[in-house]
JSON list of C-alpha atoms in Angstrom, two decimals:
[
{"chain": "A", "resi": 1, "resn": "MET", "atom": "CA", "xyz": [16.13, -42.33, -4.71]},
{"chain": "A", "resi": 2, "resn": "LYS", "atom": "CA", "xyz": [13.00, -44.45, -4.14]},
{"chain": "A", "resi": 3, "resn": "LYS", "atom": "CA", "xyz": [11.00, -41.28, -3.37]},
{"chain": "A", "resi": 4, "resn": "ASN", "atom": "CA", "xyz": [12.03, -39.76, -6.70]},
{"chain": "A", "resi": 5, "resn": "ILE", "atom": "CA", "xyz": [11.05, -42.91, -8.61]},
{"chain": "A", "resi": 6, "resn": "LEU", "atom": "CA", "xyz": [7.69, -43.00, -6.83]},
{"chain": "A", "resi": 7, "resn": "LYS", "atom": "CA", "xyz": [7.12, -39.31, -7.65]},
{"chain": "A", "resi": 8, "resn": "ILE", "atom": "CA", "xyz": [7.95, -39.95, -11.32]},
{"chain": "A", "resi": 9, "resn": "ILE", "atom": "CA", "xyz": [5.61, -42.97, -11.47]},
{"chain": "A", "resi": 10, "resn": "ALA", "atom": "CA", "xyz": [2.84, -41.03, -9.73]},
{"chain": "A", "resi": 11, "resn": "GLY", "atom": "CA", "xyz": [3.37, -38.12, -12.14]},
{"chain": "A", "resi": 12, "resn": "VAL", "atom": "CA", "xyz": [3.20, -40.38, -15.20]},
{"chain": "A", "resi": 13, "resn": "VAL", "atom": "CA", "xyz": [0.05, -42.10, -13.91]},
{"chain": "A", "resi": 14, "resn": "LEU", "atom": "CA", "xyz": [-1.53, -38.69, -13.23]},
{"chain": "A", "resi": 15, "resn": "LEU", "atom": "CA", "xyz": [-0.65, -37.48, -16.73]},
{"chain": "A", "resi": 16, "resn": "ILE", "atom": "CA", "xyz": [-2.15, -40.62, -18.27]},
{"chain": "A", "resi": 17, "resn": "ILE", "atom": "CA", "xyz": [-5.36, -40.18, -16.27]},
{"chain": "A", "resi": 18, "resn": "LEU", "atom": "CA", "xyz": [-5.60, -36.49, -17.23]},
{"chain": "A", "resi": 19, "resn": "TYR", "atom": "CA", "xyz": [-4.99, -37.33, -20.89]},
{"chain": "A", "resi": 20, "resn": "PHE", "atom": "CA", "xyz": [-7.84, -39.88, -20.94]},
{"chain": "A", "resi": 21, "resn": "LEU", "atom": "CA", "xyz": [-10.20, -37.56, -19.08]},
{"chain": "A", "resi": 22, "resn": "ILE", "atom": "CA", "xyz": [-9.49, -34.70, -21.48]},
{"chain": "A", "resi": 23, "resn": "PHE", "atom": "CA", "xyz": [-9.78, -36.97, -24.52]},
{"chain": "A", "resi": 24, "resn": "LYS", "atom": "CA", "xyz": [-13.06, -38.48, -23.30]},
{"chain": "A", "resi": 25, "resn": "ILE", "atom": "CA", "xyz": [-14.59, -35.07, -22.55]},
{"chain": "A", "resi": 26, "resn": "SER", "atom": "CA", "xyz": [-13.45, -33.56, -25.85]},
{"chain": "A", "resi": 27, "resn": "SER", "atom": "CA", "xyz": [-14.81, -36.57, -27.78]},
{"chain": "A", "resi": 28, "resn": "GLY", "atom": "CA", "xyz": [-18.38, -35.79, -26.69]},
{"chain": "A", "resi": 29, "resn": "ASP", "atom": "CA", "xyz": [-18.68, -38.55, -24.12]},
{"chain": "A", "resi": 30, "resn": "LYS", "atom": "CA", "xyz": [-18.68, -36.34, -21.09]},
{"chain": "A", "resi": 31, "resn": "PRO", "atom": "CA", "xyz": [-21.35, -37.14, -18.51]},
{"chain": "A", "resi": 32, "resn": "PHE", "atom": "CA", "xyz": [-24.77, -35.56, -18.82]},
{"chain": "A", "resi": 33, "resn": "ASN", "atom": "CA", "xyz": [-26.06, -32.93, -16.44]},
{"chain": "A", "resi": 34, "resn": "GLN", "atom": "CA", "xyz": [-28.49, -34.23, -13.88]},
{"chain": "A", "resi": 35, "resn": "ILE", "atom": "CA", "xyz": [-32.01, -33.78, -15.25]},
{"chain": "A", "resi": 36, "resn": "GLN", "atom": "CA", "xyz": [-35.54, -34.72, -14.26]},
{"chain": "A", "resi": 37, "resn": "LEU", "atom": "CA", "xyz": [-36.95, -37.31, -16.66]},
{"chain": "A", "resi": 38, "resn": "THR", "atom": "CA", "xyz": [-40.64, -37.42, -17.43]},
{"chain": "A", "resi": 39, "resn": "GLU", "atom": "CA", "xyz": [-42.86, -40.47, -17.42]},
{"chain": "A", "resi": 40, "resn": "ASN", "atom": "CA", "xyz": [-44.49, -39.61, -20.76]},
{"chain": "A", "resi": 41, "resn": "ASN", "atom": "CA", "xyz": [-43.21, -42.79, -22.44]},
{"chain": "A", "resi": 42, "resn": "PHE", "atom": "CA", "xyz": [-42.02, -46.24, -21.41]},
{"chain": "A", "resi": 43, "resn": "ILE", "atom": "CA", "xyz": [-38.60, -47.28, -22.66]},
{"chain": "A", "resi": 44, "resn": "TYR", "atom": "CA", "xyz": [-37.38, -50.85, -22.30]},
{"chain": "A", "resi": 45, "resn": "ASN", "atom": "CA", "xyz": [-33.63, -51.08, -22.86]},
{"chain": "A", "resi": 46, "resn": "GLU", "atom": "CA", "xyz": [-32.56, -54.65, -23.51]},
{"chain": "A", "resi": 47, "resn": "ASN", "atom": "CA", "xyz": [-28.80, -54.30, -23.44]},
{"chain": "A", "resi": 48, "resn": "PHE", "atom": "CA", "xyz": [-27.44, -50.81, -23.93]},
{"chain": "A", "resi": 49, "resn": "PRO", "atom": "CA", "xyz": [-25.88, -48.22, -21.67]},
{"chain": "A", "resi": 50, "resn": "THR", "atom": "CA", "xyz": [-28.51, -46.40, -19.61]},
{"chain": "A", "resi": 51, "resn": "TYR", "atom": "CA", "xyz": [-27.69, -43.16, -21.37]},
{"chain": "A", "resi": 52, "resn": "TYR", "atom": "CA", "xyz": [-29.60, -44.49, -24.40]},
{"chain": "A", "resi": 53, "resn": "ASP", "atom": "CA", "xyz": [-32.78, -44.42, -22.26]},
{"chain": "A", "resi": 54, "resn": "THR", "atom": "CA", "xyz": [-32.01, -40.87, -21.17]},
{"chain": "A", "resi": 55, "resn": "ILE", "atom": "CA", "xyz": [-31.28, -39.62, -24.69]},
{"chain": "A", "resi": 56, "resn": "LEU", "atom": "CA", "xyz": [-34.38, -41.26, -26.11]},
{"chain": "A", "resi": 57, "resn": "MET", "atom": "CA", "xyz": [-36.63, -39.98, -23.31]},
{"chain": "A", "resi": 58, "resn": "VAL", "atom": "CA", "xyz": [-35.36, -36.41, -23.73]},
{"chain": "A", "resi": 59, "resn": "ALA", "atom": "CA", "xyz": [-35.63, -36.58, -27.54]},
{"chain": "A", "resi": 60, "resn": "MET", "atom": "CA", "xyz": [-39.21, -37.88, -27.36]},
{"chain": "A", "resi": 61, "resn": "ASP", "atom": "CA", "xyz": [-40.12, -35.14, -24.88]},
{"chain": "A", "resi": 62, "resn": "GLU", "atom": "CA", "xyz": [-38.54, -32.47, -27.11]},
{"chain": "A", "resi": 63, "resn": "ALA", "atom": "CA", "xyz": [-40.53, -33.89, -30.06]},
{"chain": "A", "resi": 64, "resn": "GLU", "atom": "CA", "xyz": [-43.69, -33.86, -27.92]},
{"chain": "A", "resi": 65, "resn": "LEU", "atom": "CA", "xyz": [-44.22, -37.60, -28.27]},
{"chain": "A", "resi": 66, "resn": "SER", "atom": "CA", "xyz": [-46.01, -39.23, -25.39]},
{"chain": "A", "resi": 67, "resn": "GLY", "atom": "CA", "xyz": [-47.85, -42.41, -24.53]},
{"chain": "A", "resi": 68, "resn": "PHE", "atom": "CA", "xyz": [-45.54, -44.76, -26.43]},
{"chain": "A", "resi": 69, "resn": "ASN", "atom": "CA", "xyz": [-43.69, -47.95, -25.54]},
{"chain": "A", "resi": 70, "resn": "VAL", "atom": "CA", "xyz": [-40.23, -48.23, -27.04]},
{"chain": "A", "resi": 71, "resn": "THR", "atom": "CA", "xyz": [-37.91, -51.23, -26.94]},
{"chain": "A", "resi": 72, "resn": "LEU", "atom": "CA", "xyz": [-34.21, -50.72, -27.63]},
{"chain": "A", "resi": 73, "resn": "ARG", "atom": "CA", "xyz": [-32.51, -53.77, -29.14]},
{"chain": "A", "resi": 74, "resn": "GLU", "atom": "CA", "xyz": [-29.12, -54.49, -30.62]},
{"chain": "A", "resi": 75, "resn": "LEU", "atom": "CA", "xyz": [-28.84, -54.18, -34.38]},
{"chain": "A", "resi": 76, "resn": "SER", "atom": "CA", "xyz": [-28.06, -57.63, -35.80]},
{"chain": "A", "resi": 77, "resn": "ASP", "atom": "CA", "xyz": [-25.19, -58.34, -38.16]},
{"chain": "A", "resi": 78, "resn": "LYS", "atom": "CA", "xyz": [-27.72, -59.78, -40.62]},
{"chain": "A", "resi": 79, "resn": "THR", "atom": "CA", "xyz": [-29.61, -56.50, -40.75]},
{"chain": "A", "resi": 80, "resn": "LYS", "atom": "CA", "xyz": [-26.39, -54.49, -41.04]},
{"chain": "A", "resi": 81, "resn": "SER", "atom": "CA", "xyz": [-25.34, -56.62, -44.02]},
{"chain": "A", "resi": 82, "resn": "GLN", "atom": "CA", "xyz": [-28.50, -55.67, -45.93]},
{"chain": "A", "resi": 83, "resn": "PHE", "atom": "CA", "xyz": [-27.38, -52.05, -46.19]},
{"chain": "A", "resi": 84, "resn": "GLU", "atom": "CA", "xyz": [-24.49, -50.46, -48.03]},
{"chain": "A", "resi": 85, "resn": "GLY", "atom": "CA", "xyz": [-22.35, -48.35, -45.77]},
{"chain": "A", "resi": 86, "resn": "GLU", "atom": "CA", "xyz": [-22.59, -48.39, -42.01]},
{"chain": "A", "resi": 87, "resn": "LEU", "atom": "CA", "xyz": [-26.11, -48.74, -40.62]},
{"chain": "A", "resi": 88, "resn": "LYS", "atom": "CA", "xyz": [-26.31, -47.30, -37.10]},
{"chain": "A", "resi": 89, "resn": "ALA", "atom": "CA", "xyz": [-30.01, -47.89, -36.35]},
{"chain": "A", "resi": 90, "resn": "HIS", "atom": "CA", "xyz": [-33.43, -48.60, -37.73]},
{"chain": "A", "resi": 91, "resn": "ILE", "atom": "CA", "xyz": [-36.94, -48.46, -36.35]},
{"chain": "A", "resi": 92, "resn": "ARG", "atom": "CA", "xyz": [-40.11, -50.55, -36.61]},
{"chain": "A", "resi": 93, "resn": "TYR", "atom": "CA", "xyz": [-43.59, -49.60, -35.50]},
{"chain": "A", "resi": 94, "resn": "GLU", "atom": "CA", "xyz": [-45.92, -52.49, -34.68]},
{"chain": "A", "resi": 95, "resn": "ASN", "atom": "CA", "xyz": [-49.19, -52.51, -32.72]},
{"chain": "A", "resi": 96, "resn": "ASP", "atom": "CA", "xyz": [-48.60, -49.02, -31.30]},
{"chain": "A", "resi": 97, "resn": "ASP", "atom": "CA", "xyz": [-45.11, -49.98, -30.05]},
{"chain": "A", "resi": 98, "resn": "PHE", "atom": "CA", "xyz": [-41.76, -48.82, -31.40]},
{"chain": "A", "resi": 99, "resn": "PHE", "atom": "CA", "xyz": [-38.70, -51.05, -31.70]},
{"chain": "A", "resi": 100, "resn": "ILE", "atom": "CA", "xyz": [-35.38, -49.33, -32.25]},
{"chain": "A", "resi": 101, "resn": "PHE", "atom": "CA", "xyz": [-32.48, -51.52, -33.30]},
{"chain": "A", "resi": 102, "resn": "THR", "atom": "CA", "xyz": [-29.14, -49.81, -32.87]},
{"chain": "A", "resi": 103, "resn": "SER", "atom": "CA", "xyz": [-25.40, -50.31, -32.66]},
{"chain": "A", "resi": 104, "resn": "LYS", "atom": "CA", "xyz": [-23.41, -49.33, -29.61]},
{"chain": "A", "resi": 105, "resn": "MET", "atom": "CA", "xyz": [-22.00, -45.82, -29.73]},
{"chain": "A", "resi": 106, "resn": "GLY", "atom": "CA", "xyz": [-20.88, -42.94, -27.55]},
{"chain": "A", "resi": 107, "resn": "ARG", "atom": "CA", "xyz": [-23.18, -40.29, -26.15]},
{"chain": "A", "resi": 108, "resn": "SER", "atom": "CA", "xyz": [-22.69, -37.65, -28.83]},
{"chain": "A", "resi": 109, "resn": "GLU", "atom": "CA", "xyz": [-23.26, -40.04, -31.73]},
{"chain": "A", "resi": 110, "resn": "ALA", "atom": "CA", "xyz": [-26.20, -41.65, -29.91]},
{"chain": "A", "resi": 111, "resn": "ILE", "atom": "CA", "xyz": [-27.87, -38.23, -29.61]},
{"chain": "A", "resi": 112, "resn": "ASP", "atom": "CA", "xyz": [-27.67, -37.77, -33.39]},
{"chain": "A", "resi": 113, "resn": "VAL", "atom": "CA", "xyz": [-28.74, -41.31, -34.26]},
{"chain": "A", "resi": 114, "resn": "LEU", "atom": "CA", "xyz": [-31.61, -41.53, -31.75]},
{"chain": "A", "resi": 115, "resn": "SER", "atom": "CA", "xyz": [-32.82, -38.05, -32.75]},
{"chain": "A", "resi": 116, "resn": "HIS", "atom": "CA", "xyz": [-33.01, -39.35, -36.33]},
{"chain": "A", "resi": 117, "resn": "GLU", "atom": "CA", "xyz": [-35.11, -42.31, -35.16]},
{"chain": "A", "resi": 118, "resn": "VAL", "atom": "CA", "xyz": [-37.41, -40.00, -33.18]},
{"chain": "A", "resi": 119, "resn": "ILE", "atom": "CA", "xyz": [-38.08, -38.09, -36.42]},
{"chain": "A", "resi": 120, "resn": "HIS", "atom": "CA", "xyz": [-39.22, -41.42, -37.87]},
{"chain": "A", "resi": 121, "resn": "MET", "atom": "CA", "xyz": [-41.50, -41.84, -34.83]},
{"chain": "A", "resi": 122, "resn": "LEU", "atom": "CA", "xyz": [-43.11, -38.52, -35.72]},
{"chain": "A", "resi": 123, "resn": "GLN", "atom": "CA", "xyz": [-43.52, -39.71, -39.31]},
{"chain": "A", "resi": 124, "resn": "TYR", "atom": "CA", "xyz": [-45.21, -42.93, -38.15]},
{"chain": "A", "resi": 125, "resn": "ARG", "atom": "CA", "xyz": [-47.43, -41.08, -35.66]},
{"chain": "A", "resi": 126, "resn": "SER", "atom": "CA", "xyz": [-48.60, -38.60, -38.30]},
{"chain": "A", "resi": 127, "resn": "GLY", "atom": "CA", "xyz": [-49.42, -41.43, -40.71]},
{"chain": "A", "resi": 128, "resn": "ASN", "atom": "CA", "xyz": [-46.97, -40.12, -43.30]},
{"chain": "A", "resi": 129, "resn": "LEU", "atom": "CA", "xyz": [-44.88, -43.29, -42.92]},
{"chain": "A", "resi": 130, "resn": "SER", "atom": "CA", "xyz": [-45.99, -46.89, -42.58]},
{"chain": "A", "resi": 131, "resn": "TYR", "atom": "CA", "xyz": [-44.32, -50.23, -43.24]},
{"chain": "A", "resi": 132, "resn": "THR", "atom": "CA", "xyz": [-46.09, -53.47, -44.16]},
{"chain": "A", "resi": 133, "resn": "ASN", "atom": "CA", "xyz": [-44.74, -56.64, -45.79]},
{"chain": "A", "resi": 134, "resn": "GLY", "atom": "CA", "xyz": [-41.56, -55.07, -47.11]},
{"chain": "A", "resi": 135, "resn": "LYS", "atom": "CA", "xyz": [-43.40, -52.11, -48.58]},
{"chain": "A", "resi": 136, "resn": "VAL", "atom": "CA", "xyz": [-43.25, -48.58, -47.27]},
{"chain": "A", "resi": 137, "resn": "THR", "atom": "CA", "xyz": [-46.07, -46.13, -47.66]},
{"chain": "A", "resi": 138, "resn": "TRP", "atom": "CA", "xyz": [-44.85, -42.55, -47.66]},
{"chain": "A", "resi": 139, "resn": "MET", "atom": "CA", "xyz": [-47.48, -39.85, -47.80]},
{"chain": "A", "resi": 140, "resn": "GLY", "atom": "CA", "xyz": [-49.95, -42.20, -49.46]},
{"chain": "A", "resi": 141, "resn": "GLU", "atom": "CA", "xyz": [-47.55, -43.61, -52.05]},
{"chain": "A", "resi": 142, "resn": "VAL", "atom": "CA", "xyz": [-46.50, -47.27, -51.74]},
{"chain": "A", "resi": 143, "resn": "LEU", "atom": "CA", "xyz": [-42.80, -47.73, -52.43]},
{"chain": "A", "resi": 144, "resn": "ASP", "atom": "CA", "xyz": [-40.60, -50.81, -52.60]},
{"chain": "A", "resi": 145, "resn": "LEU", "atom": "CA", "xyz": [-37.67, -50.42, -50.20]},
{"chain": "A", "resi": 146, "resn": "ASN", "atom": "CA", "xyz": [-35.30, -51.46, -52.98]},
{"chain": "A", "resi": 147, "resn": "SER", "atom": "CA", "xyz": [-36.62, -48.84, -55.42]},
{"chain": "A", "resi": 148, "resn": "LYS", "atom": "CA", "xyz": [-34.47, -46.04, -54.00]},
{"chain": "A", "resi": 149, "resn": "GLU", "atom": "CA", "xyz": [-31.05, -45.76, -52.42]},
{"chain": "A", "resi": 150, "resn": "TYR", "atom": "CA", "xyz": [-31.17, -45.23, -48.65]},
{"chain": "A", "resi": 151, "resn": "GLU", "atom": "CA", "xyz": [-30.15, -41.54, -48.81]},
{"chain": "A", "resi": 152, "resn": "GLU", "atom": "CA", "xyz": [-32.77, -40.84, -51.52]},
{"chain": "A", "resi": 153, "resn": "ARG", "atom": "CA", "xyz": [-35.77, -42.26, -49.67]},
{"chain": "A", "resi": 154, "resn": "PRO", "atom": "CA", "xyz": [-38.01, -39.28, -48.90]},
{"chain": "A", "resi": 155, "resn": "TRP", "atom": "CA", "xyz": [-38.63, -40.27, -45.26]},
{"chain": "A", "resi": 156, "resn": "GLU", "atom": "CA", "xyz": [-34.86, -40.52, -44.75]},
{"chain": "A", "resi": 157, "resn": "VAL", "atom": "CA", "xyz": [-34.26, -37.18, -46.46]},
{"chain": "A", "resi": 158, "resn": "GLU", "atom": "CA", "xyz": [-36.74, -35.57, -44.08]},
{"chain": "A", "resi": 159, "resn": "ALA", "atom": "CA", "xyz": [-35.27, -37.34, -41.03]},
{"chain": "A", "resi": 160, "resn": "PHE", "atom": "CA", "xyz": [-31.73, -36.21, -41.91]},
{"chain": "A", "resi": 161, "resn": "GLN", "atom": "CA", "xyz": [-32.94, -32.64, -42.46]},
{"chain": "A", "resi": 162, "resn": "LYS", "atom": "CA", "xyz": [-34.69, -32.47, -39.07]},
{"chain": "A", "resi": 163, "resn": "GLN", "atom": "CA", "xyz": [-32.41, -34.54, -36.84]},
{"chain": "A", "resi": 164, "resn": "SER", "atom": "CA", "xyz": [-29.82, -31.78, -36.29]},
{"chain": "A", "resi": 165, "resn": "LYS", "atom": "CA", "xyz": [-32.33, -29.38, -34.79]},
{"chain": "A", "resi": 166, "resn": "LEU", "atom": "CA", "xyz": [-33.71, -32.06, -32.47]},
{"chain": "A", "resi": 167, "resn": "ALA", "atom": "CA", "xyz": [-30.21, -33.30, -31.56]},
{"chain": "A", "resi": 168, "resn": "GLY", "atom": "CA", "xyz": [-29.26, -29.72, -30.66]},
{"chain": "A", "resi": 169, "resn": "LYS", "atom": "CA", "xyz": [-32.22, -29.46, -28.29]},
{"chain": "A", "resi": 170, "resn": "VAL", "atom": "CA", "xyz": [-31.39, -32.83, -26.75]},
{"chain": "A", "resi": 171, "resn": "GLY", "atom": "CA", "xyz": [-27.75, -31.83, -26.29]},
{"chain": "A", "resi": 172, "resn": "ASP", "atom": "CA", "xyz": [-28.80, -28.55, -24.69]},
{"chain": "A", "resi": 173, "resn": "SER", "atom": "CA", "xyz": [-31.02, -30.44, -22.24]},
{"chain": "A", "resi": 174, "resn": "LEU", "atom": "CA", "xyz": [-28.38, -33.02, -21.39]},
{"chain": "A", "resi": 175, "resn": "TRP", "atom": "CA", "xyz": [-25.19, -30.96, -21.44]},
{"chain": "A", "resi": 176, "resn": "GLY", "atom": "CA", "xyz": [-26.43, -27.39, -21.25]},
{"chain": "A", "resi": 177, "resn": "ASP", "atom": "CA", "xyz": [-23.61, -26.27, -23.53]},
{"chain": "A", "resi": 178, "resn": "LYS", "atom": "CA", "xyz": [-23.98, -28.08, -26.84]}
]
């Protein structure tokens, strides 16, 4: 009798473990393939899972960005409250260094969000985008951040248009099957 109860308990535990493994893999949080990272950029991760470093490094390599210092920091509640909807990340470029402020998220979502921020890095590097004293300069035109809704800002429109292609390349590098 005790053997049957132990078998049932072991079976239930095994089913629970399998369920969580299948759910986690199907939700896009499966582990990355082992890859060789470059040393083209320096990434300082203040408090996020190490896969943020990996995603960002691969995305910057895919975008052919090199020679930059990037600091990953947590997105503050104060900053989140300044935006309608759910803000996942934002980026600042100061003195040749990038600062990416982001929320915590799973691997799949982090690939999309960090790819979006890498598009902004390209915009800053090209000189198409700059930010000074609450004003954004986009392609030579100075705009007040409050003059347009987030989704209508031209640098955001471009970043949303290009992030999927970059995210696909990053996913291919990290998973080999995205």
